[in-house]
Coordinates of C-alpha atoms and ligand atoms in Angstrom, one line a residue:
X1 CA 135.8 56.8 229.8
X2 CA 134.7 57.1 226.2
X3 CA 132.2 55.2 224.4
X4 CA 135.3 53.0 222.3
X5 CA 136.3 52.5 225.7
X6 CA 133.1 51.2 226.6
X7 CA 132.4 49.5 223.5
X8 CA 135.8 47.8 223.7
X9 CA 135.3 46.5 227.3
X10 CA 131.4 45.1 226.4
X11 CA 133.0 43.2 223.3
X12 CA 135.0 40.7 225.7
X13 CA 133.2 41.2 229.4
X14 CA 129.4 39.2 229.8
X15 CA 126.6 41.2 229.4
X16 CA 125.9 41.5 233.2
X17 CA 129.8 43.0 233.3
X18 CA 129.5 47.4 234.2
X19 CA 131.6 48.8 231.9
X20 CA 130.7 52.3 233.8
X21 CA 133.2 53.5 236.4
X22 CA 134.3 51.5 238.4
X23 CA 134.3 48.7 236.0
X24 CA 132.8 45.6 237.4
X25 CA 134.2 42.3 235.8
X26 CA 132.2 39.8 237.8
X27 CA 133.0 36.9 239.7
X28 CA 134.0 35.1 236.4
X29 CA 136.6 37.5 235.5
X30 CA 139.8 35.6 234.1
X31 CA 143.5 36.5 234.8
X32 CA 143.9 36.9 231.0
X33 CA 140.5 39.7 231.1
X34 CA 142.0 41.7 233.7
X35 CA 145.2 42.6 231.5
X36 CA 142.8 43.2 228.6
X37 CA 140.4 45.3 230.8
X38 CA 143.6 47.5 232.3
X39 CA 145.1 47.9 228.6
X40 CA 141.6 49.0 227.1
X41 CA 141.4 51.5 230.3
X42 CA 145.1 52.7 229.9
X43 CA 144.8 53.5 226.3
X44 CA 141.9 56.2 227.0
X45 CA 143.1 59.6 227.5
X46 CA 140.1 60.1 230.2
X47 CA 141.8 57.6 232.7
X48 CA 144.7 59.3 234.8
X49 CA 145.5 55.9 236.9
X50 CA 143.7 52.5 237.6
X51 CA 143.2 50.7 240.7
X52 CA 142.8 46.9 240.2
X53 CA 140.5 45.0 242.7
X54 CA 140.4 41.2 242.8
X55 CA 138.2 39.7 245.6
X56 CA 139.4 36.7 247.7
X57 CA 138.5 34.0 245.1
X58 CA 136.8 31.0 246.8
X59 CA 139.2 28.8 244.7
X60 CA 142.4 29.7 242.8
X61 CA 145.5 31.8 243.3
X62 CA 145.4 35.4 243.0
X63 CA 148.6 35.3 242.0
X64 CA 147.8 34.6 238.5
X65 CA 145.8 37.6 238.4
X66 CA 149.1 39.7 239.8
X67 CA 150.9 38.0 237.0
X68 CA 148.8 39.4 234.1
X69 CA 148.4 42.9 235.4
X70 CA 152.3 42.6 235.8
X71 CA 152.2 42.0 231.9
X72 CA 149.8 44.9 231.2
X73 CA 151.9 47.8 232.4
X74 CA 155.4 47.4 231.1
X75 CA 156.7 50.9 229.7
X76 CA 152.9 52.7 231.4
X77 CA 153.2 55.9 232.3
X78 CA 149.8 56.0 234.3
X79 CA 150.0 54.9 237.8
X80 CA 148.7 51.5 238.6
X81 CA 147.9 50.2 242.2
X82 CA 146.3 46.8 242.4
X83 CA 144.1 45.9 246.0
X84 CA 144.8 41.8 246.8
X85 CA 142.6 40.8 249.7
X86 CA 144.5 37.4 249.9
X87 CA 147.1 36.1 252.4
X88 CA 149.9 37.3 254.3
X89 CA 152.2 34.8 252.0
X90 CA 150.8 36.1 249.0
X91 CA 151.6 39.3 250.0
X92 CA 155.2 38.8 251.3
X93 CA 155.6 37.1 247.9
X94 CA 154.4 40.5 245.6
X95 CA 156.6 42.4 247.3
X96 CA 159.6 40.9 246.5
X97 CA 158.5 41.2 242.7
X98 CA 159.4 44.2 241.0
X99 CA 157.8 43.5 237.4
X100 CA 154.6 43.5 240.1
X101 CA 152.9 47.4 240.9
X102 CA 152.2 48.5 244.9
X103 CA 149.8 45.3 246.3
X104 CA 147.3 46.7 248.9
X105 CA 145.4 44.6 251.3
X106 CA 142.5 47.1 251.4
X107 CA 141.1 49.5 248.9
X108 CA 141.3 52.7 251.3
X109 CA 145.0 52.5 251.6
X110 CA 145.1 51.9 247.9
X111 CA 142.8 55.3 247.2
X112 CA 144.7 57.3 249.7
X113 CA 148.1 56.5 248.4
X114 CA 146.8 57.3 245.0
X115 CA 144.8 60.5 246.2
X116 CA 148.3 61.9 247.6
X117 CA 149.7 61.3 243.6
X118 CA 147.5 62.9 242.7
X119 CA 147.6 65.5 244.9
X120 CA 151.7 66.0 244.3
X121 CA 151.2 65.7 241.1
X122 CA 149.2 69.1 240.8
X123 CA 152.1 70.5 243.2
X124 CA 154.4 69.7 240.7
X125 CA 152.5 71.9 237.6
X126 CA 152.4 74.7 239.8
X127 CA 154.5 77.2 238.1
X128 CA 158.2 77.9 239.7
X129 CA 157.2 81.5 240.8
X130 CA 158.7 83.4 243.7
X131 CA 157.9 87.1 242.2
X132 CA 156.1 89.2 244.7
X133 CA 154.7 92.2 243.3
X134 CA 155.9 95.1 245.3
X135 CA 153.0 98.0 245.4
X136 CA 154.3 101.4 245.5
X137 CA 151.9 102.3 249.4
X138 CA 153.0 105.2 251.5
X139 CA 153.7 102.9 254.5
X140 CA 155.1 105.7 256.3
X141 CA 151.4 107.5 256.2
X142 CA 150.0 104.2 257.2
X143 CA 152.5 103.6 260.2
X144 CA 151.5 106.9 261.6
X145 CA 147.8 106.0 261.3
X146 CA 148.7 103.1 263.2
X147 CA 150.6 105.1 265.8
X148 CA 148.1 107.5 266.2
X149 CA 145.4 105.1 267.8
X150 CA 146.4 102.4 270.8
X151 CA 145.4 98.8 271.1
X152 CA 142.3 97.6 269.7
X153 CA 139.8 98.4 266.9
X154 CA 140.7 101.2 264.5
X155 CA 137.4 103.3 264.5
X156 CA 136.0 102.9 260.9
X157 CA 137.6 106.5 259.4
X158 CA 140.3 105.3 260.2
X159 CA 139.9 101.5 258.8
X160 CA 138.7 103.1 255.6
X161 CA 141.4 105.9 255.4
X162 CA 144.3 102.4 255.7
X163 CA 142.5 100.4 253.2
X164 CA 142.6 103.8 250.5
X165 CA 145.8 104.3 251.5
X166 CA 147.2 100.9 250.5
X167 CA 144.8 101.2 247.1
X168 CA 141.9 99.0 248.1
X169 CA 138.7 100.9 246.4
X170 CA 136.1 101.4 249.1
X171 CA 132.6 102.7 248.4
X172 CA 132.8 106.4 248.9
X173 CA 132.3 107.9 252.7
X174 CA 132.4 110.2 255.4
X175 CA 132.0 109.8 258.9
X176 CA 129.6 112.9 260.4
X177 CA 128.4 113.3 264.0
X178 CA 124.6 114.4 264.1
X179 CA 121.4 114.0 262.1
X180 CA 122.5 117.5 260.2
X181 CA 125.9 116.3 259.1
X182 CA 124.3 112.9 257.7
X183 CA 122.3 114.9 255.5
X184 CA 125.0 117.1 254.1
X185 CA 126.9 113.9 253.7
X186 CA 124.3 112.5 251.5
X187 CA 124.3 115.3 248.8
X188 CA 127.9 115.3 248.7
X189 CA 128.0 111.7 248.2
X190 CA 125.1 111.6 246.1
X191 CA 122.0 109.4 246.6
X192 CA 121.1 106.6 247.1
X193 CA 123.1 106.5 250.2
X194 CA 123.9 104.0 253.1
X195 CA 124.0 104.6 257.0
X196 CA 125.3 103.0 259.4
X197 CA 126.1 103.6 263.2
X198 CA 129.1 103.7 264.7
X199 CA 130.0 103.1 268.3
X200 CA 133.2 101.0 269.7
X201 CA 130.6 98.2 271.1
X202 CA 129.4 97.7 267.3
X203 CA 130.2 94.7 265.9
X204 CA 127.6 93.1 264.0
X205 CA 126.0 96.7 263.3
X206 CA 122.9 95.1 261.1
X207 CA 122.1 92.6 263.8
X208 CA 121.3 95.6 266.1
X209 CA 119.6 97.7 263.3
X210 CA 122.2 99.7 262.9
X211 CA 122.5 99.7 259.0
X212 CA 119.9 101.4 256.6
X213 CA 120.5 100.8 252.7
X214 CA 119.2 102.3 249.6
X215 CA 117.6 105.8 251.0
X216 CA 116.8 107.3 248.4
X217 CA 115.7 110.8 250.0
X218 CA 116.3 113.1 252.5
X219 CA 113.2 112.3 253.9
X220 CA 114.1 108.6 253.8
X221 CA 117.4 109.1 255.7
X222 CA 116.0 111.5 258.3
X223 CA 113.7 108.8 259.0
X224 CA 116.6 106.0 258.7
X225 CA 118.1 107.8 260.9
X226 CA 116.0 108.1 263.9
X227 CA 115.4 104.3 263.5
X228 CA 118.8 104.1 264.1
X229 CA 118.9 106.2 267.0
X230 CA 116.0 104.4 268.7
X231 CA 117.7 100.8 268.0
X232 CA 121.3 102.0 269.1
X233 CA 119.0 103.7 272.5
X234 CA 117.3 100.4 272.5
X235 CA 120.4 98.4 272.6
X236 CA 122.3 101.1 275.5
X237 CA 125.0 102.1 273.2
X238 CA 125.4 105.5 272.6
X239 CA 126.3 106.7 269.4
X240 CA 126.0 109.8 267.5
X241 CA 128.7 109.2 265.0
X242 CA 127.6 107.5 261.5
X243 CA 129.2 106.6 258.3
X244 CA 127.3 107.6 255.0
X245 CA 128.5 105.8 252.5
X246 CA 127.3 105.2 248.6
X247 CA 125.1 102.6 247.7
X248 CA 127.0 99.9 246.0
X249 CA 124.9 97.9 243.4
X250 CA 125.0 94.4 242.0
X251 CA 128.3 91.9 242.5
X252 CA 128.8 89.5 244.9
X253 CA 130.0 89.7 248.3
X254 CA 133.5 88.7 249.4
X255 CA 135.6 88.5 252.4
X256 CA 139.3 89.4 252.5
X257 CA 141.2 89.0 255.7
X258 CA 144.0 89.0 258.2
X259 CA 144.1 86.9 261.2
X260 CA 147.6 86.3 263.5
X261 CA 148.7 82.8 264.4
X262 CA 150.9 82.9 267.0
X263 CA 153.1 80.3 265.0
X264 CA 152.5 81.5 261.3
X265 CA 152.3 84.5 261.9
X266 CA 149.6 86.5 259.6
X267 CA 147.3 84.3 257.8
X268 CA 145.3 85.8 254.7
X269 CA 142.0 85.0 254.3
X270 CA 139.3 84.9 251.0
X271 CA 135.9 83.6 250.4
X272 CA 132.5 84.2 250.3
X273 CA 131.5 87.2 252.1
X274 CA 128.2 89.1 253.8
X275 CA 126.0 87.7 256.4
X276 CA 125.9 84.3 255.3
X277 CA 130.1 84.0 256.1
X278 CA 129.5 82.2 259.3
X279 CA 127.2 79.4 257.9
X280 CA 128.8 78.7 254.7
X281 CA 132.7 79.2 256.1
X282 CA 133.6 78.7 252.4
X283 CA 136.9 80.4 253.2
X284 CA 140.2 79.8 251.8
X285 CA 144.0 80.6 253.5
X286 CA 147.3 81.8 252.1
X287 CA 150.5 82.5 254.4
X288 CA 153.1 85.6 253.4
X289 CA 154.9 86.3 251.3
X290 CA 151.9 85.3 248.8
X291 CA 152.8 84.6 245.0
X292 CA 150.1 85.9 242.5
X293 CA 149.7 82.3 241.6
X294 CA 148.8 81.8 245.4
X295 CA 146.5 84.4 245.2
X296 CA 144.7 83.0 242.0
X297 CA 144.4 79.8 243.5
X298 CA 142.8 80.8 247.1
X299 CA 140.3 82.6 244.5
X300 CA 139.5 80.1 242.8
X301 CA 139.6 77.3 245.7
X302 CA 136.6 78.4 247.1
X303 CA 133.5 76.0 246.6
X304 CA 131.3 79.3 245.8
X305 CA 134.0 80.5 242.8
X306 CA 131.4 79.6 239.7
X307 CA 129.6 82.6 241.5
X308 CA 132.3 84.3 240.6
X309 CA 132.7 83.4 237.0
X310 CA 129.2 83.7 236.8
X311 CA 126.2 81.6 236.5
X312 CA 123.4 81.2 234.5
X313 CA 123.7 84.5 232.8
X314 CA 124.5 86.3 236.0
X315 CA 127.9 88.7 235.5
X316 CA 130.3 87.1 237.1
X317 CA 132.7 89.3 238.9
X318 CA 136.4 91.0 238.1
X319 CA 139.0 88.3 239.1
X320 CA 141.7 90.2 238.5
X321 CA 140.7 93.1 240.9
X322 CA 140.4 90.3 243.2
X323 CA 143.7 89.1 243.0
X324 CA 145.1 92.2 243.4
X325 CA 143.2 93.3 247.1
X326 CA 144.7 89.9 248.1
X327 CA 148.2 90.4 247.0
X328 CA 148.3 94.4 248.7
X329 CA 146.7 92.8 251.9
X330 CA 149.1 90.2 252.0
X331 CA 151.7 92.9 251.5
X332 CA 150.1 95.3 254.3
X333 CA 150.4 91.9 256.5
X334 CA 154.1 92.0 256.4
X335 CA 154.9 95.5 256.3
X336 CA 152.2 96.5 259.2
X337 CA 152.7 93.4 261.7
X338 CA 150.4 95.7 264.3
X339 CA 147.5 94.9 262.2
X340 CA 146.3 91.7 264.0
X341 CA 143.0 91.1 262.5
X342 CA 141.7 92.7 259.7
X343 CA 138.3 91.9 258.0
X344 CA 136.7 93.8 254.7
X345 CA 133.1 91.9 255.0
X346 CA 131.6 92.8 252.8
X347 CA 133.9 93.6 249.5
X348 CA 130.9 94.1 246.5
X349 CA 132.9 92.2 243.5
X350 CA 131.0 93.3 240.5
X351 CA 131.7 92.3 236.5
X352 CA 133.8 95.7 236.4
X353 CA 137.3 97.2 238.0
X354 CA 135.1 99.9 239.0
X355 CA 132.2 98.3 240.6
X356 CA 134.5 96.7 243.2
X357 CA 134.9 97.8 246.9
X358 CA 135.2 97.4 250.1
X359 CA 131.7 98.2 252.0
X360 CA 132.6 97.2 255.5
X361 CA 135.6 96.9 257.4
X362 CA 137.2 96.4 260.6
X363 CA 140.9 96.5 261.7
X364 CA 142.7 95.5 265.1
X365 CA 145.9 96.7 266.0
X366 CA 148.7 95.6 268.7
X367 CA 151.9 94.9 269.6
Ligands
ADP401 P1 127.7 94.6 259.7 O1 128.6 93.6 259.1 O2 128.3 95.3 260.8 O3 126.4 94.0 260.0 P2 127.9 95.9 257.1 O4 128.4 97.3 256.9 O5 128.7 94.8 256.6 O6 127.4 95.7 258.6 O7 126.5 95.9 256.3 C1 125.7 94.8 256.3 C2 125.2 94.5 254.9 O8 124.6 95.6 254.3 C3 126.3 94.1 253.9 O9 126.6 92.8 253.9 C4 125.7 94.6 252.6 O10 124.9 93.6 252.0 C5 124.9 95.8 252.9 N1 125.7 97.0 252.7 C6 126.5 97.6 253.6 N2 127.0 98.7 253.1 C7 126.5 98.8 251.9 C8 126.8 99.8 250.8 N3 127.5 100.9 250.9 N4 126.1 99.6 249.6 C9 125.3 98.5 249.5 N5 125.0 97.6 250.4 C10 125.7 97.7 251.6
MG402 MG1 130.0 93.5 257.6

């Protein structure tokens, strides 16, 4: 409310009165004061709708308070609900009355009734948009990818290879077998680089020391490496496969998703991604075909989003980019219906196009 608001409302209410939200008129509150107090409160731009409360009164007839606020609202645009705790009579009577607004017995039913206004109302702003971008994807190259592995997880060259092919940017990688090969990964990648083992049984790969970050050296990775190896030996999985990958600096970490309902079919996924995912579940869900204003708004529906606008002088990240891995996954969804799970955890969303991609990813296919 504003301070005339305020100011206006103090001028007639006693000085024990609140004039803060919610506005307490006290037990001597007249008929006449509650149409003065709603026309103050419906005159302020601040106030979308108003919910009138009157008390059981130990004496007198509530509906004298019903007849003002009836008085108050001719011609309002603003929704006003009014909360009567009185009797059944008094309530048979209200309803009848159509100069009278809705008449709950009880304030939740009242704030529920007014939340769902609310609620359509912001349905109703949503733009009328039913364009789906349509990405030019060699589908056929993917559906053979597809093909060429049976049920289950896509090993990650694979993963990585789908996710370039439908123009998601990924860190840059290889997948090498043997201490050697990591190494002439590296200086072709370029350090710093990333390791990371790779065996079917893998899932949470850091949990099980299988991820090394920021080597800096050959001499770092060698030895990243054989920490590896003694974890994955430690743990009984073989593996002698790895993926070297760039070292991806800055941003914040996102999740992009598919998962299958058996009655919705796909269901896309965003939100805040990396290890924390599990505690925070600050995730948001979109069904195909998904409008670009879908999109924007699973973006920015997440609790976390003011991390990525940015806050307190931290960059905040490339929305745009964003929006687009969402709308290509939720394309991939439809044309690909074998992909039954999909998870890019982490994508690194930095302040720039190019400081965005898709560090980790896992896809399962089936029929
Ligand atoms: P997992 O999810 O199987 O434990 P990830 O590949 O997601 O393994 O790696 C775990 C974490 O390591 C990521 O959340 C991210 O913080 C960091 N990380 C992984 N890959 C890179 C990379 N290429 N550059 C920078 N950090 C990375
Ligand atoms: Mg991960």
């Amino acid at each position: 409310m504003s301070a005339a608001t305020r100011q206006a409302l103090e001028d007639f209410l006693p000085a024990e009165a609140s004039v803060h939200n919610p506005i307490d008129m006290i037990a001597s509150a007249t008929p006449e004061g509650y149409a003065q107090a709603l026309k103050i409160l419906l005159a302020d731009e601040g106030v979308d709708m108003v919910m009138v409360i009157n008390v059981k009164p130990l004496v007198g007839n509530p509906i004298a308070v019903m007849n003002e606020v009836g008085k108050a609202i001719p011609g309002q645009k603003k929704p006003v609900v009014a909360v009567m705790m009185a009797t059944e009579e008094f309530h048979n009577e209200v309803k009848e009355r159509p100069d009278l607004p809705p008449v709950y017995h009880f304030p939740e039913s009242a704030a529920r009734a007014l939340a769902q206004l609310s609620h359509y109302a912001s349905l109703r702003r949503r733009p009328l948009e039913r364009e789906i971008p349509v990405f030019k994807v060699d589908d056929a190259a993917v559906a053979t990818l597809i093909a060429s592995s049976g049920n289950g997880y896509l090993p990650p060259d694979k993963a990585f290879q789908l996710l370039e092919l439908y123009g998601i940017p990924v860190a840059r990688w290889q997948v090498v077998r043997g201490a050697e090969a990591v190494r002439q990964a590296a200086e072709e990648i370029g350090y710093p680089v990333v390791v990371k083992a790779i065996a079917e049984e893998l899932v949470h790969k850091s949990d099980l020391g299988g991820v090394k970050v920021d080597l800096r050296s050959p001499e770092e990775l060698e030895a990243a490496v054989n920490d590896i190896q003694a974890s994955m030996a430690g743990a009984d999985i073989a593996s002698d496969h790895f993926l070297v990958q760039e070292m991806a600096k800055g941003g914040h970490e996102v999740i992009f998703g598919i998962t299958t309902d058996p009655r919705f079919g796909p269901l896309l996924m965003f939100g805040l991604g990396g290890r924390y995912v599990e505690v925070f579940r600050d995730v948001r869900f979109g069904v195909t075909p998904l409008t670009p204003f879908e999109a924007s708004e699973m973006i920015r529906g997440i609790r976390g989003y003011p991390l990525l606008e940015g806050v307190r002088g931290e960059a905040g990240a490339d929305l745009s980019i964003l929006e687009e891995v969402l709308l290509r996954i939720a394309q991939m969804a439809q044309r690909h219906p074998r992909i039954q799970e999909l998870d890019i955890n982490p994508f690194l969303a930095g302040a720039e196009r190019e400081d965005c991609k898709a560090l980790d990813v896992r896809i399962r296919v089936g029929f």
